[in-house]
Tab-separated table of N, CA, C and O in Angstrom:
chain	number	residue	atom	x	y	z
F	1	MET	N	-64.793	-42.738	-9.147
F	1	MET	CA	-65.865	-43.305	-9.964
F	1	MET	C	-65.869	-42.676	-11.351
F	1	MET	O	-66.198	-43.331	-12.319
F	2	PHE	N	-65.495	-41.405	-11.419
F	2	PHE	CA	-65.483	-40.717	-12.709
F	2	PHE	C	-64.515	-41.379	-13.681
F	2	PHE	O	-64.828	-41.533	-14.855
F	3	VAL	N	-63.365	-41.791	-13.169
F	3	VAL	CA	-62.365	-42.422	-14.031
F	3	VAL	C	-62.903	-43.740	-14.585
F	3	VAL	O	-62.733	-44.036	-15.762
F	4	ILE	N	-63.564	-44.515	-13.747
F	4	ILE	CA	-64.113	-45.796	-14.204
F	4	ILE	C	-65.157	-45.570	-15.289
F	4	ILE	O	-65.190	-46.268	-16.294
F	5	SER	N	-66.016	-44.564	-15.099
F	5	SER	CA	-67.038	-44.314	-16.114
F	5	SER	C	-66.407	-43.842	-17.421
F	5	SER	O	-66.934	-44.117	-18.491
F	6	ARG	N	-65.290	-43.152	-17.335
F	6	ARG	CA	-64.612	-42.743	-18.562
F	6	ARG	C	-64.012	-43.943	-19.274
F	6	ARG	O	-64.014	-44.009	-20.501
F	7	VAL	N	-63.492	-44.896	-18.505
F	7	VAL	CA	-62.868	-46.066	-19.110
F	7	VAL	C	-63.914	-46.994	-19.708
F	7	VAL	O	-63.816	-47.423	-20.849
F	8	PHE	N	-64.948	-47.296	-18.927
F	8	PHE	CA	-65.938	-48.268	-19.372
F	8	PHE	C	-67.137	-47.632	-20.057
F	8	PHE	O	-67.935	-48.313	-20.665
F	9	GLY	N	-67.295	-46.345	-19.958
F	9	GLY	CA	-68.425	-45.666	-20.575
F	9	GLY	C	-69.704	-45.880	-19.796
F	9	GLY	O	-69.752	-46.604	-18.807
F	10	ASN	N	-70.724	-45.214	-20.222
F	10	ASN	CA	-72.023	-45.347	-19.575
F	10	ASN	C	-72.730	-46.582	-20.116
F	10	ASN	O	-72.559	-46.941	-21.269
F	11	PRO	N	-73.546	-47.222	-19.283
F	11	PRO	CA	-74.268	-48.400	-19.775
F	11	PRO	C	-75.214	-48.033	-20.906
F	11	PRO	O	-75.818	-46.966	-20.901
F	12	LYS	N	-75.298	-48.929	-21.885
F	12	LYS	CA	-76.191	-48.706	-23.021
F	12	LYS	C	-77.640	-48.853	-22.585
F	12	LYS	O	-77.963	-49.709	-21.777
F	13	GLN	N	-78.466	-48.036	-23.140
F	13	GLN	CA	-79.899	-48.186	-22.906
F	13	GLN	C	-80.414	-49.267	-23.842
F	13	GLN	O	-80.092	-49.278	-25.023
F	14	GLU	N	-81.192	-50.179	-23.312
F	14	GLU	CA	-81.746	-51.265	-24.120
F	14	GLU	C	-82.904	-50.723	-24.955
F	14	GLU	O	-84.005	-50.537	-24.453
F	15	THR	N	-82.622	-50.412	-26.207
F	15	THR	CA	-83.672	-49.916	-27.074
F	15	THR	C	-84.230	-51.021	-27.958
F	15	THR	O	-85.389	-50.993	-28.321
F	16	ASN	N	-83.392	-51.980	-28.279
F	16	ASN	CA	-83.827	-53.087	-29.139
F	16	ASN	C	-83.841	-54.360	-28.317
F	16	ASN	O	-82.944	-54.612	-27.539
F	17	ASN	N	-84.823	-55.156	-28.519
F	17	ASN	CA	-84.833	-56.441	-27.841
F	17	ASN	C	-84.526	-57.541	-28.849
F	17	ASN	O	-84.347	-57.297	-30.029
F	18	ALA	N	-84.450	-58.754	-28.344
F	18	ALA	CA	-84.083	-59.883	-29.208
F	18	ALA	C	-85.100	-60.095	-30.323
F	18	ALA	O	-84.739	-60.483	-31.434
F	19	LEU	N	-86.366	-59.823	-30.037
F	19	LEU	CA	-87.395	-60.009	-31.060
F	19	LEU	C	-87.189	-59.046	-32.231
F	19	LEU	O	-87.295	-59.453	-33.390
F	20	ASP	N	-86.862	-57.793	-31.929
F	20	ASP	CA	-86.582	-56.828	-33.000
F	20	ASP	C	-85.378	-57.276	-33.822
F	20	ASP	O	-85.381	-57.203	-35.048
F	21	THR	N	-84.352	-57.749	-33.126
F	21	THR	CA	-83.152	-58.216	-33.821
F	21	THR	C	-83.482	-59.403	-34.710
F	21	THR	O	-83.032	-59.473	-35.856
F	22	LEU	N	-84.265	-60.323	-34.185
F	22	LEU	CA	-84.644	-61.504	-34.965
F	22	LEU	C	-85.454	-61.114	-36.192
F	22	LEU	O	-85.249	-61.662	-37.283
F	23	GLU	N	-86.340	-60.158	-36.048
F	23	GLU	CA	-87.124	-59.693	-37.193
F	23	GLU	C	-86.217	-59.091	-38.267
F	23	GLU	O	-86.379	-59.354	-39.456
F	24	ARG	N	-85.245	-58.289	-37.834
F	24	ARG	CA	-84.309	-57.704	-38.807
F	24	ARG	C	-83.472	-58.778	-39.483
F	24	ARG	O	-83.232	-58.728	-40.691
F	25	LEU	N	-83.040	-59.772	-38.703
F	25	LEU	CA	-82.274	-60.873	-39.293
F	25	LEU	C	-83.109	-61.661	-40.287
F	25	LEU	O	-82.613	-62.084	-41.332
F	26	ASN	N	-84.380	-61.860	-39.974
F	26	ASN	CA	-85.260	-62.577	-40.896
F	26	ASN	C	-85.413	-61.817	-42.212
F	26	ASN	O	-85.421	-62.422	-43.291
F	27	GLU	N	-85.527	-60.508	-42.133
F	27	GLU	CA	-85.632	-59.702	-43.351
F	27	GLU	C	-84.369	-59.846	-44.190
F	27	GLU	O	-84.430	-60.023	-45.413
F	28	LEU	N	-83.213	-59.775	-43.527
F	28	LEU	CA	-81.954	-59.926	-44.250
F	28	LEU	C	-81.801	-61.327	-44.823
F	28	LEU	O	-81.316	-61.498	-45.937
F	29	ALA	N	-82.213	-62.322	-44.063
F	29	ALA	CA	-82.095	-63.713	-44.524
F	29	ALA	C	-82.930	-63.930	-45.773
F	29	ALA	O	-82.519	-64.651	-46.685
F	30	TYR	N	-84.087	-63.334	-45.798
F	30	TYR	CA	-84.946	-63.462	-46.974
F	30	TYR	C	-84.258	-62.878	-48.197
F	30	TYR	O	-84.332	-63.437	-49.292
F	31	LEU	N	-83.550	-61.772	-47.999
F	31	LEU	CA	-82.887	-61.110	-49.122
F	31	LEU	C	-81.672	-61.886	-49.617
F	31	LEU	O	-81.384	-61.891	-50.811
F	32	ILE	N	-80.957	-62.551	-48.706
F	32	ILE	CA	-79.731	-63.232	-49.130
F	32	ILE	C	-79.810	-64.751	-48.960
F	32	ILE	O	-78.807	-65.438	-49.019
F	33	PHE	N	-80.991	-65.275	-48.705
F	33	PHE	CA	-81.259	-66.709	-48.693
F	33	PHE	C	-80.442	-67.488	-47.657
F	33	PHE	O	-79.772	-68.461	-47.986
F	34	ILE	N	-80.486	-67.044	-46.393
F	34	ILE	CA	-79.857	-67.766	-45.290
F	34	ILE	C	-80.952	-68.545	-44.564
F	34	ILE	O	-81.997	-67.985	-44.263
F	35	PRO	N	-80.724	-69.811	-44.258
F	35	PRO	CA	-81.746	-70.596	-43.554
F	35	PRO	C	-82.084	-70.001	-42.185
F	35	PRO	O	-81.210	-69.519	-41.474
F	36	HIS	N	-83.366	-70.055	-41.845
F	36	HIS	CA	-83.854	-69.491	-40.594
F	36	HIS	C	-83.191	-70.149	-39.386
F	36	HIS	O	-82.844	-69.471	-38.415
F	37	SER	N	-82.987	-71.444	-39.424
F	37	SER	CA	-82.386	-72.154	-38.288
F	37	SER	C	-80.962	-71.666	-38.019
F	37	SER	O	-80.543	-71.574	-36.862
F	38	LEU	N	-80.236	-71.337	-39.068
F	38	LEU	CA	-78.887	-70.816	-38.895
F	38	LEU	C	-78.917	-69.459	-38.211
F	38	LEU	O	-78.075	-69.165	-37.361
F	39	LEU	N	-79.899	-68.641	-38.557
F	39	LEU	CA	-80.021	-67.337	-37.914
F	39	LEU	C	-80.328	-67.472	-36.430
F	39	LEU	O	-79.779	-66.738	-35.605
F	40	ILE	N	-81.195	-68.407	-36.082
F	40	ILE	CA	-81.545	-68.634	-34.680
F	40	ILE	C	-80.312	-69.063	-33.898
F	40	ILE	O	-80.032	-68.540	-32.814
F	41	LYS	N	-79.548	-69.999	-34.439
F	41	LYS	CA	-78.342	-70.474	-33.763
F	41	LYS	C	-77.324	-69.344	-33.610
F	41	LYS	O	-76.679	-69.215	-32.576
F	42	THR	N	-77.187	-68.530	-34.647
F	42	THR	CA	-76.244	-67.423	-34.601
F	42	THR	C	-76.664	-66.403	-33.551
F	42	THR	O	-75.830	-65.914	-32.776
F	43	LEU	N	-77.932	-66.082	-33.502
F	43	LEU	CA	-78.427	-65.128	-32.519
F	43	LEU	C	-78.213	-65.656	-31.103
F	43	LEU	O	-77.775	-64.919	-30.216
F	44	GLU	N	-78.481	-66.937	-30.877
F	44	GLU	CA	-78.264	-67.529	-29.556
F	44	GLU	C	-76.795	-67.466	-29.170
F	44	GLU	O	-76.454	-67.155	-28.030
F	45	MET	N	-75.904	-67.753	-30.121
F	45	MET	CA	-74.473	-67.708	-29.849
F	45	MET	C	-74.038	-66.290	-29.487
F	45	MET	O	-73.280	-66.077	-28.536
F	46	ILE	N	-74.537	-65.311	-30.217
F	46	ILE	CA	-74.183	-63.917	-29.962
F	46	ILE	C	-74.685	-63.487	-28.583
F	46	ILE	O	-73.973	-62.793	-27.846
F	47	GLU	N	-75.890	-63.896	-28.218
F	47	GLU	CA	-76.432	-63.553	-26.906
F	47	GLU	C	-75.602	-64.181	-25.789
F	47	GLU	O	-75.345	-63.538	-24.764
F	48	LYS	N	-75.150	-65.422	-25.962
F	48	LYS	CA	-74.308	-66.067	-24.957
F	48	LYS	C	-72.988	-65.320	-24.803
F	48	LYS	O	-72.517	-65.083	-23.690
F	49	LYS	N	-72.394	-64.957	-25.931
F	49	LYS	CA	-71.126	-64.230	-25.881
F	49	LYS	C	-71.307	-62.874	-25.219
F	49	LYS	O	-70.441	-62.420	-24.462
F	50	GLU	N	-72.425	-62.221	-25.500
F	50	GLU	CA	-72.711	-60.933	-24.877
F	50	GLU	C	-72.807	-61.083	-23.362
F	50	GLU	O	-72.245	-60.272	-22.613
F	51	ASN	N	-73.492	-62.124	-22.900
F	51	ASN	CA	-73.627	-62.352	-21.464
F	51	ASN	C	-72.280	-62.603	-20.808
F	51	ASN	O	-72.006	-62.098	-19.717
F	52	VAL	N	-71.419	-63.377	-21.459
F	52	VAL	CA	-70.086	-63.649	-20.923
F	52	VAL	C	-69.295	-62.347	-20.821
F	52	VAL	O	-68.656	-62.065	-19.799
F	53	LEU	N	-69.349	-61.541	-21.861
F	53	LEU	CA	-68.609	-60.279	-21.846
F	53	LEU	C	-69.139	-59.320	-20.792
F	53	LEU	O	-68.363	-58.614	-20.138
F	54	LEU	N	-70.454	-59.290	-20.597
F	54	LEU	CA	-71.030	-58.444	-19.554
F	54	LEU	C	-70.556	-58.884	-18.176
F	54	LEU	O	-70.212	-58.040	-17.332
F	55	LYS	N	-70.518	-60.179	-17.927
F	55	LYS	CA	-70.038	-60.686	-16.645
F	55	LYS	C	-68.578	-60.311	-16.428
F	55	LYS	O	-68.181	-59.923	-15.327
F	56	LYS	N	-67.780	-60.422	-17.478
F	56	LYS	CA	-66.366	-60.059	-17.370
F	56	LYS	C	-66.204	-58.569	-17.098
F	56	LYS	O	-65.367	-58.163	-16.288
F	57	ALA	N	-67.004	-57.757	-17.749
F	57	ALA	CA	-66.927	-56.308	-17.542
F	57	ALA	C	-67.325	-55.946	-16.112
F	57	ALA	O	-66.674	-55.113	-15.472
F	58	ILE	N	-68.366	-56.585	-15.603
F	58	ILE	CA	-68.797	-56.331	-14.224
F	58	ILE	C	-67.689	-56.733	-13.250
F	58	ILE	O	-67.405	-56.015	-12.283
F	59	ALA	N	-67.056	-57.863	-13.493
F	59	ALA	CA	-65.965	-58.318	-12.633
F	59	ALA	C	-64.799	-57.328	-12.661
F	59	ALA	O	-64.202	-57.026	-11.617
F	60	GLU	N	-64.487	-56.802	-13.826
F	60	GLU	CA	-63.401	-55.825	-13.935
F	60	GLU	C	-63.737	-54.535	-13.193
F	60	GLU	O	-62.878	-53.920	-12.568
F	61	VAL	N	-64.982	-54.114	-13.270
F	61	VAL	CA	-65.402	-52.908	-12.551
F	61	VAL	C	-65.257	-53.133	-11.045
F	61	VAL	O	-64.773	-52.255	-10.314
F	62	GLU	N	-65.655	-54.306	-10.577
F	62	GLU	CA	-65.526	-54.617	-9.154
F	62	GLU	C	-64.061	-54.629	-8.729
F	62	GLU	O	-63.713	-54.146	-7.660
F	63	LYS	N	-63.188	-55.190	-9.576
F	63	LYS	CA	-61.755	-55.189	-9.276
F	63	LYS	C	-61.235	-53.756	-9.197
F	63	LYS	O	-60.444	-53.420	-8.317
F	64	ALA	N	-61.668	-52.923	-10.126
F	64	ALA	CA	-61.217	-51.529	-10.136
F	64	ALA	C	-61.695	-50.796	-8.890
F	64	ALA	O	-60.956	-49.994	-8.305
F	65	LYS	N	-62.940	-51.055	-8.483
F	65	LYS	CA	-63.462	-50.424	-7.262
F	65	LYS	C	-62.649	-50.860	-6.046
F	65	LYS	O	-62.303	-50.048	-5.190
F	66	ALA	N	-62.339	-52.155	-5.980
F	66	ALA	CA	-61.563	-52.668	-4.850
F	66	ALA	C	-60.145	-52.079	-4.864
F	66	ALA	O	-59.603	-51.731	-3.821
F	67	PHE	N	-59.582	-51.964	-6.036
F	67	PHE	CA	-58.227	-51.419	-6.160
F	67	PHE	C	-58.188	-49.945	-5.766
F	67	PHE	O	-57.287	-49.492	-5.099
F	68	SER	N	-59.196	-49.187	-6.188
F	68	SER	CA	-59.216	-47.752	-5.885
F	68	SER	C	-59.557	-47.488	-4.423
F	68	SER	O	-59.236	-46.430	-3.898
F	69	ALA	N	-60.201	-48.446	-3.744
F	69	ALA	CA	-60.529	-48.276	-2.334
F	69	ALA	C	-59.310	-48.454	-1.444
F	69	ALA	O	-59.279	-47.984	-0.322
F	70	VAL	N	-58.299	-49.146	-1.974
F	70	VAL	CA	-57.082	-49.419	-1.176
F	70	VAL	C	-56.234	-48.230	-1.076
F	70	VAL	O	-56.141	-47.230	-1.298
């Protein structure tokens, strides 16, 4: 298990939520004149990609556990 934690690292603590991120994006958008709707779409896309990557990482950890059990 130690080797897996070294490879994948420890899970991040959720300190920021989507609302905090959206507020920061809104502040930046105001400064550089990006439409709010574009920021919402971008944030949704990033969250979807994050979920896909998390699922892939979990699957890889499970594969590694199965491989090391053999």
